[in-house]
PDB file of N, CA and C in Angstrom:
ATOM      1  N   GLU N   1      -4.726 -25.515  -6.351  1.00 83.00           N
ATOM      2  CA  GLU N   1      -4.785 -24.672  -7.598  1.00 83.00           C
ATOM      3  C   GLU N   1      -4.488 -23.159  -7.215  1.00 83.00           C
ATOM      4  N   LEU N   2      -5.113 -22.634  -6.126  1.00 82.00           N
ATOM      5  CA  LEU N   2      -4.885 -21.356  -5.487  1.00 82.00           C
ATOM      6  C   LEU N   2      -3.335 -21.252  -5.249  1.00 82.00           C
ATOM      7  N   SER N   3      -2.811 -22.185  -4.670  1.00 84.00           N
ATOM      8  CA  SER N   3      -1.343 -22.174  -4.221  1.00 84.00           C
ATOM      9  C   SER N   3      -0.377 -21.979  -5.375  1.00 84.00           C
ATOM     10  N   SER N   4      -0.673 -22.630  -6.492  1.00 86.00           N
ATOM     11  CA  SER N   4       0.038 -22.733  -7.765  1.00 86.00           C
ATOM     12  C   SER N   4      -0.116 -21.286  -8.243  1.00 86.00           C
ATOM     13  N   ILE N   5      -1.169 -20.757  -8.305  1.00 83.00           N
ATOM     14  CA  ILE N   5      -1.461 -19.365  -8.817  1.00 83.00           C
ATOM     15  C   ILE N   5      -0.562 -18.356  -7.862  1.00 83.00           C
ATOM     16  N   LEU N   6      -0.698 -18.335  -6.719  1.00 82.00           N
ATOM     17  CA  LEU N   6       0.082 -17.381  -5.832  1.00 82.00           C
ATOM     18  C   LEU N   6       1.478 -17.723  -6.035  1.00 82.00           C
ATOM     19  N   HIS N   7       2.100 -18.791  -6.147  1.00 84.00           N
ATOM     20  CA  HIS N   7       3.439 -19.116  -6.340  1.00 84.00           C
ATOM     21  C   HIS N   7       4.111 -18.819  -7.685  1.00 84.00           C
ATOM     22  N   ASN N   8       3.124 -18.782  -8.721  1.00 86.00           N
ATOM     23  CA  ASN N   8       3.696 -18.690 -10.119  1.00 86.00           C
ATOM     24  C   ASN N   8       3.382 -17.435 -10.754  1.00 86.00           C
ATOM     25  N   THR N   9       2.465 -16.618 -10.314  1.00 88.00           N
ATOM     26  CA  THR N   9       2.189 -15.310 -10.956  1.00 88.00           C
ATOM     27  C   THR N   9       3.291 -14.306 -10.993  1.00 88.00           C
ATOM     28  N   PRO N  10       3.446 -13.575 -11.806  1.00 90.00           N
ATOM     29  CA  PRO N  10       4.436 -12.563 -11.845  1.00 90.00           C
ATOM     30  C   PRO N  10       4.108 -11.289 -10.957  1.00 90.00           C
ATOM     31  N   ASP N  11       2.954 -11.220 -10.555  1.00 89.00           N
ATOM     32  CA  ASP N  11       2.386 -10.130  -9.950  1.00 89.00           C
ATOM     33  C   ASP N  11       2.594 -10.235  -8.323  1.00 89.00           C
ATOM     34  N   ILE N  12       2.916  -9.290  -7.723  1.00 89.00           N
ATOM     35  CA  ILE N  12       3.018  -9.413  -6.265  1.00 89.00           C
ATOM     36  C   ILE N  12       1.581  -9.342  -5.534  1.00 89.00           C
ATOM     37  N   ILE N  13       1.422 -10.298  -4.773  1.00 89.00           N
ATOM     38  CA  ILE N  13       0.091 -10.569  -3.936  1.00 89.00           C
ATOM     39  C   ILE N  13       0.594 -10.570  -2.608  1.00 89.00           C
ATOM     40  N   TYR N  14      -0.005  -9.758  -1.828  1.00 89.00           N
ATOM     41  CA  TYR N  14       0.220  -9.634  -0.280  1.00 89.00           C
ATOM     42  C   TYR N  14      -1.070  -9.647   0.470  1.00 89.00           C
ATOM     43  N   ARG N  15      -0.763  -9.813   1.868  1.00 91.00           N
ATOM     44  CA  ARG N  15      -1.815  -9.576   2.864  1.00 91.00           C
ATOM     45  C   ARG N  15      -1.363  -8.807   3.895  1.00 91.00           C
ATOM     46  N   LEU N  16      -2.170  -7.900   4.443  1.00 87.00           N
ATOM     47  CA  LEU N  16      -1.729  -7.184   5.655  1.00 87.00           C
ATOM     48  C   LEU N  16      -2.742  -7.568   6.833  1.00 87.00           C
ATOM     49  N   ASP N  17      -2.294  -7.453   8.072  1.00 87.00           N
ATOM     50  CA  ASP N  17      -3.258  -7.684   9.148  1.00 87.00           C
ATOM     51  C   ASP N  17      -3.936  -6.262   9.529  1.00 87.00           C
ATOM     52  N   GLN N  18      -4.822  -6.321  10.455  1.00 84.00           N
ATOM     53  CA  GLN N  18      -5.583  -5.215  10.689  1.00 84.00           C
ATOM     54  C   GLN N  18      -4.810  -4.020  11.275  1.00 84.00           C
ATOM     55  N   ASN N  19      -3.495  -4.186  11.726  1.00 83.00           N
ATOM     56  CA  ASN N  19      -2.679  -3.261  12.266  1.00 83.00           C
ATOM     57  C   ASN N  19      -1.643  -2.735  11.168  1.00 83.00           C
ATOM     58  N   GLY N  20      -1.620  -3.307   9.940  1.00 81.00           N
ATOM     59  CA  GLY N  20      -0.683  -2.897   9.013  1.00 81.00           C
ATOM     60  C   GLY N  20       0.394  -3.834   8.446  1.00 81.00           C
ATOM     61  N   PRO N  21       1.031  -4.579   9.458  1.00 91.00           N
ATOM     62  CA  PRO N  21       2.223  -5.425   8.863  1.00 91.00           C
ATOM     63  C   PRO N  21       1.907  -6.503   7.888  1.00 91.00           C
ATOM     64  N   LEU N  22       2.715  -6.868   7.031  1.00 92.00           N
ATOM     65  CA  LEU N  22       2.539  -7.891   6.078  1.00 92.00           C
ATOM     66  C   LEU N  22       2.391  -9.192   6.798  1.00 92.00           C
ATOM     67  N   THR N  23       1.392  -9.912   6.452  1.00 94.00           N
ATOM     68  CA  THR N  23       1.262 -11.334   6.950  1.00 94.00           C
ATOM     69  C   THR N  23       1.622 -12.432   5.828  1.00 94.00           C
ATOM     70  N   TYR N  24       1.505 -11.911   4.643  1.00 94.00           N
ATOM     71  CA  TYR N  24       1.872 -12.916   3.476  1.00 94.00           C
ATOM     72  C   TYR N  24       2.300 -12.003   2.388  1.00 94.00           C
ATOM     73  N   ILE N  25       3.377 -12.513   1.591  1.00 92.00           N
ATOM     74  CA  ILE N  25       3.685 -11.993   0.268  1.00 92.00           C
ATOM     75  C   ILE N  25       4.330 -13.078  -0.542  1.00 92.00           C
ATOM     76  N   ASN N  26       3.799 -13.127  -1.714  1.00 93.00           N
ATOM     77  CA  ASN N  26       4.240 -14.267  -2.520  1.00 93.00           C
ATOM     78  C   ASN N  26       5.627 -14.037  -3.182  1.00 93.00           C
ATOM     79  N   ASP N  27       6.038 -15.145  -3.861  1.00 93.00           N
ATOM     80  CA  ASP N  27       7.469 -15.136  -4.293  1.00 93.00           C
ATOM     81  C   ASP N  27       7.857 -14.194  -5.380  1.00 93.00           C
ATOM     82  N   ALA N  28       6.861 -13.509  -5.999  1.00 93.00           N
ATOM     83  CA  ALA N  28       7.180 -12.511  -6.996  1.00 93.00           C
ATOM     84  C   ALA N  28       7.897 -11.217  -6.524  1.00 93.00           C
ATOM     85  N   ALA N  29       7.956 -11.138  -5.135  1.00 93.00           N
ATOM     86  CA  ALA N  29       8.818 -10.132  -4.450  1.00 93.00           C
ATOM     87  C   ALA N  29      10.277 -10.249  -4.861  1.00 93.00           C
ATOM     88  N   ARG N  30      10.801 -11.595  -5.109  1.00 94.00           N
ATOM     89  CA  ARG N  30      12.041 -11.824  -5.459  1.00 94.00           C
ATOM     90  C   ARG N  30      12.563 -11.145  -6.643  1.00 94.00           C
ATOM     91  N   ARG N  31      11.534 -10.881  -7.649  1.00 91.00           N
ATOM     92  CA  ARG N  31      11.882 -10.205  -8.896  1.00 91.00           C
ATOM     93  C   ARG N  31      12.418  -8.852  -8.639  1.00 91.00           C
ATOM     94  N   TYR N  32      12.038  -8.175  -7.538  1.00 90.00           N
ATOM     95  CA  TYR N  32      12.534  -6.917  -7.181  1.00 90.00           C
ATOM     96  C   TYR N  32      13.598  -6.850  -6.004  1.00 90.00           C
ATOM     97  N   GLY N  33      14.169  -8.091  -5.717  1.00 94.00           N
ATOM     98  CA  GLY N  33      15.267  -8.162  -4.912  1.00 94.00           C
ATOM     99  C   GLY N  33      14.808  -8.227  -3.406  1.00 94.00           C
ATOM    100  N   TYR N  34      13.701  -8.659  -3.117  1.00 94.00           N
ATOM    101  CA  TYR N  34      13.281  -8.612  -1.745  1.00 94.00           C
ATOM    102  C   TYR N  34      13.108 -10.264  -1.438  1.00 94.00           C
ATOM    103  N   GLU N  35      13.337 -10.779  -0.283  1.00 96.00           N
ATOM    104  CA  GLU N  35      13.055 -12.070   0.221  1.00 96.00           C
ATOM    105  C   GLU N  35      11.718 -12.123   0.977  1.00 96.00           C
ATOM    106  N   PRO N  36      10.738 -12.762   0.462  1.00 95.00           N
ATOM    107  CA  PRO N  36       9.296 -12.586   1.089  1.00 95.00           C
ATOM    108  C   PRO N  36       9.394 -12.950   2.503  1.00 95.00           C
ATOM    109  N   ALA N  37      10.051 -14.017   3.063  1.00 97.00           N
ATOM    110  CA  ALA N  37      10.082 -14.309   4.475  1.00 97.00           C
ATOM    111  C   ALA N  37      10.562 -13.295   5.271  1.00 97.00           C
ATOM    112  N   ALA N  38      11.595 -12.499   4.747  1.00 97.00           N
ATOM    113  CA  ALA N  38      11.890 -11.372   5.679  1.00 97.00           C
ATOM    114  C   ALA N  38      11.169 -10.280   5.629  1.00 97.00           C
ATOM    115  N   MET N  39      10.245 -10.093   4.626  1.00 95.00           N
ATOM    116  CA  MET N  39       9.265  -8.999   4.626  1.00 95.00           C
ATOM    117  C   MET N  39       8.059  -9.086   5.627  1.00 95.00           C
ATOM    118  N   ILE N  40       7.910 -10.473   6.012  1.00 97.00           N
ATOM    119  CA  ILE N  40       6.677 -10.714   6.912  1.00 97.00           C
ATOM    120  C   ILE N  40       6.850  -9.957   8.320  1.00 97.00           C
ATOM    121  N   GLY N  41       5.830  -9.199   8.715  1.00 96.00           N
ATOM    122  CA  GLY N  41       5.980  -8.397   9.897  1.00 96.00           C
ATOM    123  C   GLY N  41       6.288  -7.118   9.676  1.00 96.00           C
ATOM    124  N   THR N  42       6.785  -6.661   8.520  1.00 94.00           N
ATOM    125  CA  THR N  42       7.250  -5.317   8.355  1.00 94.00           C
ATOM    126  C   THR N  42       5.987  -4.531   7.573  1.00 94.00           C
ATOM    127  N   SER N  43       6.243  -3.184   7.549  1.00 88.00           N
ATOM    128  CA  SER N  43       5.094  -2.412   6.846  1.00 88.00           C
ATOM    129  C   SER N  43       5.274  -2.354   5.525  1.00 88.00           C
ATOM    130  N   ILE N  44       4.259  -2.365   4.703  1.00 83.00           N
ATOM    131  CA  ILE N  44       4.312  -2.114   3.194  1.00 83.00           C
ATOM    132  C   ILE N  44       4.835  -0.880   2.981  1.00 83.00           C
ATOM    133  N   LEU N  45       4.707   0.124   3.820  1.00 83.00           N
ATOM    134  CA  LEU N  45       5.290   1.387   3.585  1.00 83.00           C
ATOM    135  C   LEU N  45       6.875   1.425   3.478  1.00 83.00           C
ATOM    136  N   ASP N  46       7.414   0.525   4.211  1.00 87.00           N
ATOM    137  CA  ASP N  46       8.983   0.370   4.052  1.00 87.00           C
ATOM    138  C   ASP N  46       9.473   0.051   2.652  1.00 87.00           C
ATOM    139  N   TYR N  47       8.531  -0.261   1.799  1.00 83.00           N
ATOM    140  CA  TYR N  47       8.959  -0.629   0.391  1.00 83.00           C
ATOM    141  C   TYR N  47       8.520   0.296  -0.598  1.00 83.00           C
ATOM    142  N   VAL N  48       7.890   1.472  -0.050  1.00 82.00           N
ATOM    143  CA  VAL N  48       7.479   2.505  -1.040  1.00 82.00           C
ATOM    144  C   VAL N  48       8.622   3.691  -1.095  1.00 82.00           C
ATOM    145  N   HIS N  49       8.839   4.111  -2.327  1.00 80.00           N
ATOM    146  CA  HIS N  49       9.944   5.034  -2.448  1.00 80.00           C
ATOM    147  C   HIS N  49       9.454   6.316  -1.790  1.00 80.00           C
ATOM    148  N   PRO N  50      10.439   7.017  -0.996  1.00 84.00           N
ATOM    149  CA  PRO N  50      10.020   8.177  -0.178  1.00 84.00           C
ATOM    150  C   PRO N  50       9.389   9.255  -0.968  1.00 84.00           C
ATOM    151  N   ILE N  51       9.698   9.537  -2.171  1.00 83.00           N
ATOM    152  CA  ILE N  51       9.038  10.412  -3.102  1.00 83.00           C
ATOM    153  C   ILE N  51       7.485  10.090  -3.210  1.00 83.00           C
ATOM    154  N   TRP N  52       7.185   8.777  -3.227  1.00 78.00           N
ATOM    155  CA  TRP N  52       5.826   8.386  -3.403  1.00 78.00           C
ATOM    156  C   TRP N  52       4.980   8.577  -2.061  1.00 78.00           C
ATOM    157  N   LEU N  53       5.735   8.485  -0.875  1.00 75.00           N
ATOM    158  CA  LEU N  53       5.131   8.653   0.261  1.00 75.00           C
ATOM    159  C   LEU N  53       4.895  10.097   0.548  1.00 75.00           C
ATOM    160  N   ARG N  54       5.765  11.004   0.055  1.00 81.00           N
ATOM    161  CA  ARG N  54       5.467  12.367   0.200  1.00 81.00           C
ATOM    162  C   ARG N  54       4.226  12.787  -0.707  1.00 81.00           C
ATOM    163  N   LEU N  55       4.282  12.268  -2.030  1.00 80.00           N
ATOM    164  CA  LEU N  55       3.196  12.630  -2.752  1.00 80.00           C
ATOM    165  C   LEU N  55       1.822  11.987  -2.229  1.00 80.00           C
ATOM    166  N   GLY N  56       1.958  11.046  -1.641  1.00 76.00           N
ATOM    167  CA  GLY N  56       0.717  10.360  -0.885  1.00 76.00           C
ATOM    168  C   GLY N  56       0.259  11.222   0.044  1.00 76.00           C
ATOM    169  N   ALA N  57       1.067  11.711   0.916  1.00 72.00           N
ATOM    170  CA  ALA N  57       0.696  12.547   2.071  1.00 72.00           C
ATOM    171  C   ALA N  57       0.144  13.889   1.551  1.00 72.00           C
ATOM    172  N   LEU N  58       0.766  14.312   0.544  1.00 72.00           N
ATOM    173  CA  LEU N  58       0.132  15.634  -0.145  1.00 72.00           C
ATOM    174  C   LEU N  58      -1.197  15.359  -0.574  1.00 72.00           C
ATOM    175  N   THR N  59      -1.350  14.276  -1.162  1.00 75.00           N
ATOM    176  CA  THR N  59      -2.681  13.906  -1.897  1.00 75.00           C
ATOM    177  C   THR N  59      -3.719  13.723  -0.669  1.00 75.00           C
ATOM    178  N   LEU N  60      -3.403  13.173   0.545  1.00 63.00           N
ATOM    179  CA  LEU N  60      -4.369  13.126   1.664  1.00 63.00           C
ATOM    180  C   LEU N  60      -4.521  14.386   2.209  1.00 63.00           C
ATOM    181  N   VAL N  61      -3.641  15.343   2.181  1.00 66.00           N
ATOM    182  CA  VAL N  61      -4.055  16.665   2.677  1.00 66.00           C
ATOM    183  C   VAL N  61      -4.818  17.410   1.757  1.00 66.00           C
ATOM    184  N   ALA N  62      -4.637  17.227   0.503  1.00 68.00           N
ATOM    185  CA  ALA N  62      -5.677  17.887  -0.526  1.00 68.00           C
ATOM    186  C   ALA N  62      -6.985  17.282  -0.385  1.00 68.00           C
ATOM    187  N   ILE N  63      -7.106  16.025  -0.138  1.00 68.00           N
ATOM    188  CA  ILE N  63      -8.504  15.406  -0.022  1.00 68.00           C
ATOM    189  C   ILE N  63      -9.135  15.989   1.349  1.00 68.00           C
ATOM    190  N   GLY N  64      -8.230  15.988   2.427  1.00 62.00           N
ATOM    191  CA  GLY N  64      -8.844  16.560   3.632  1.00 62.00           C
ATOM    192  C   GLY N  64      -9.259  17.951   3.561  1.00 62.00           C
ATOM    193  N   LEU N  65      -8.433  18.809   2.611  1.00 61.00           N
ATOM    194  CA  LEU N  65      -8.880  20.158   2.533  1.00 61.00           C
ATOM    195  C   LEU N  65     -10.238  20.326   1.658  1.00 61.00           C
ATOM    196  N   THR N  66     -10.177  19.446   0.632  1.00 63.00           N
ATOM    197  CA  THR N  66     -11.592  19.408  -0.113  1.00 63.00           C
ATOM    198  C   THR N  66     -12.732  18.929   0.737  1.00 63.00           C
ATOM    199  N   VAL N  67     -12.584  17.965   1.406  1.00 60.00           N
ATOM    200  CA  VAL N  67     -13.773  17.663   2.379  1.00 60.00           C
ATOM    201  C   VAL N  67     -14.133  18.674   3.283  1.00 60.00           C
ATOM    202  N   MET N  68     -13.154  19.364   3.836  1.00 59.00           N
ATOM    203  CA  MET N  68     -13.417  20.318   4.879  1.00 59.00           C
ATOM    204  C   MET N  68     -14.176  21.510   3.977  1.00 59.00           C
ATOM    205  N   VAL N  69     -13.573  21.987   2.936  1.00 58.00           N
ATOM    206  CA  VAL N  69     -14.405  23.047   2.248  1.00 58.00           C
ATOM    207  C   VAL N  69     -15.723  22.584   1.788  1.00 58.00           C
ATOM    208  N   LEU N  70     -15.887  21.335   1.372  1.00 59.00           N
ATOM    209  CA  LEU N  70     -17.227  20.915   0.887  1.00 59.00           C
ATOM    210  C   LEU N  70     -18.179  20.767   2.234  1.00 59.00           C
ATOM    211  N   ALA N  71     -17.649  20.555   3.422  1.00 62.00           N
ATOM    212  CA  ALA N  71     -18.532  20.440   4.687  1.00 62.00           C
ATOM    213  C   ALA N  71     -18.834  21.879   5.154  1.00 62.00           C
ATOM    214  N   ILE N  72     -18.027  22.832   4.907  1.00 63.00           N
ATOM    215  CA  ILE N  72     -18.288  24.166   5.443  1.00 63.00           C
ATOM    216  C   ILE N  72     -19.084  25.089   4.468  1.00 63.00           C
ATOM    217  N   ALA N  73     -18.842  24.671   3.139  1.00 60.00           N
ATOM    218  CA  ALA N  73     -19.446  25.519   2.075  1.00 60.00           C
ATOM    219  C   ALA N  73     -21.001  25.791   2.326  1.00 60.00           C
ATOM    220  N   PRO N  74     -21.854  24.756   2.642  1.00 64.00           N
ATOM    221  CA  PRO N  74     -23.232  25.003   2.849  1.00 64.00           C
ATOM    222  C   PRO N  74     -23.490  25.974   4.060  1.00 64.00           C
ATOM    223  N   ILE N  75     -22.666  25.914   5.050  1.00 64.00           N
ATOM    224  CA  ILE N  75     -22.780  26.799   6.038  1.00 64.00           C
ATOM    225  C   ILE N  75     -22.518  28.241   5.705  1.00 64.00           C
ATOM    226  N   LEU N  76     -21.427  28.376   5.015  1.00 61.00           N
ATOM    227  CA  LEU N  76     -21.005  29.784   4.648  1.00 61.00           C
ATOM    228  C   LEU N  76     -22.034  30.390   3.575  1.00 61.00           C
ATOM    229  N   LEU N  77     -22.433  29.426   2.747  1.00 66.00           N
ATOM    230  CA  LEU N  77     -23.458  29.990   1.574  1.00 66.00           C
ATOM    231  C   LEU N  77     -24.763  30.314   2.401  1.00 66.00           C
ATOM    232  N   ALA N  78     -25.226  29.707   3.419  1.00 67.00           N
ATOM    233  CA  ALA N  78     -26.496  30.007   4.106  1.00 67.00           C
ATOM    234  C   ALA N  78     -26.410  31.260   4.875  1.00 67.00           C
ATOM    235  N   ALA N  79     -25.171  31.721   5.155  1.00 57.00           N
ATOM    236  CA  ALA N  79     -25.057  32.986   6.168  1.00 57.00           C
ATOM    237  C   ALA N  79     -25.305  34.263   5.468  1.00 57.00           C
TER     238      ALA N  79
END
């Protein structure tokens, strides 16, 4: 039953190993022009548009700056 769901859903379902490469991707990837077997061992980031990668990096920088400000704010306010 699970195999049938994985093969027949229109949604992409994938699994990554602990180092990041794809270890599984279902047949739904074919709807976007990709061959699932050829994707195994590659990075999921290889399939993300460069603009989204840049926006993601900017988001991570913004989150990092926010965390840094929140971490030092009590120190600055106590001084």
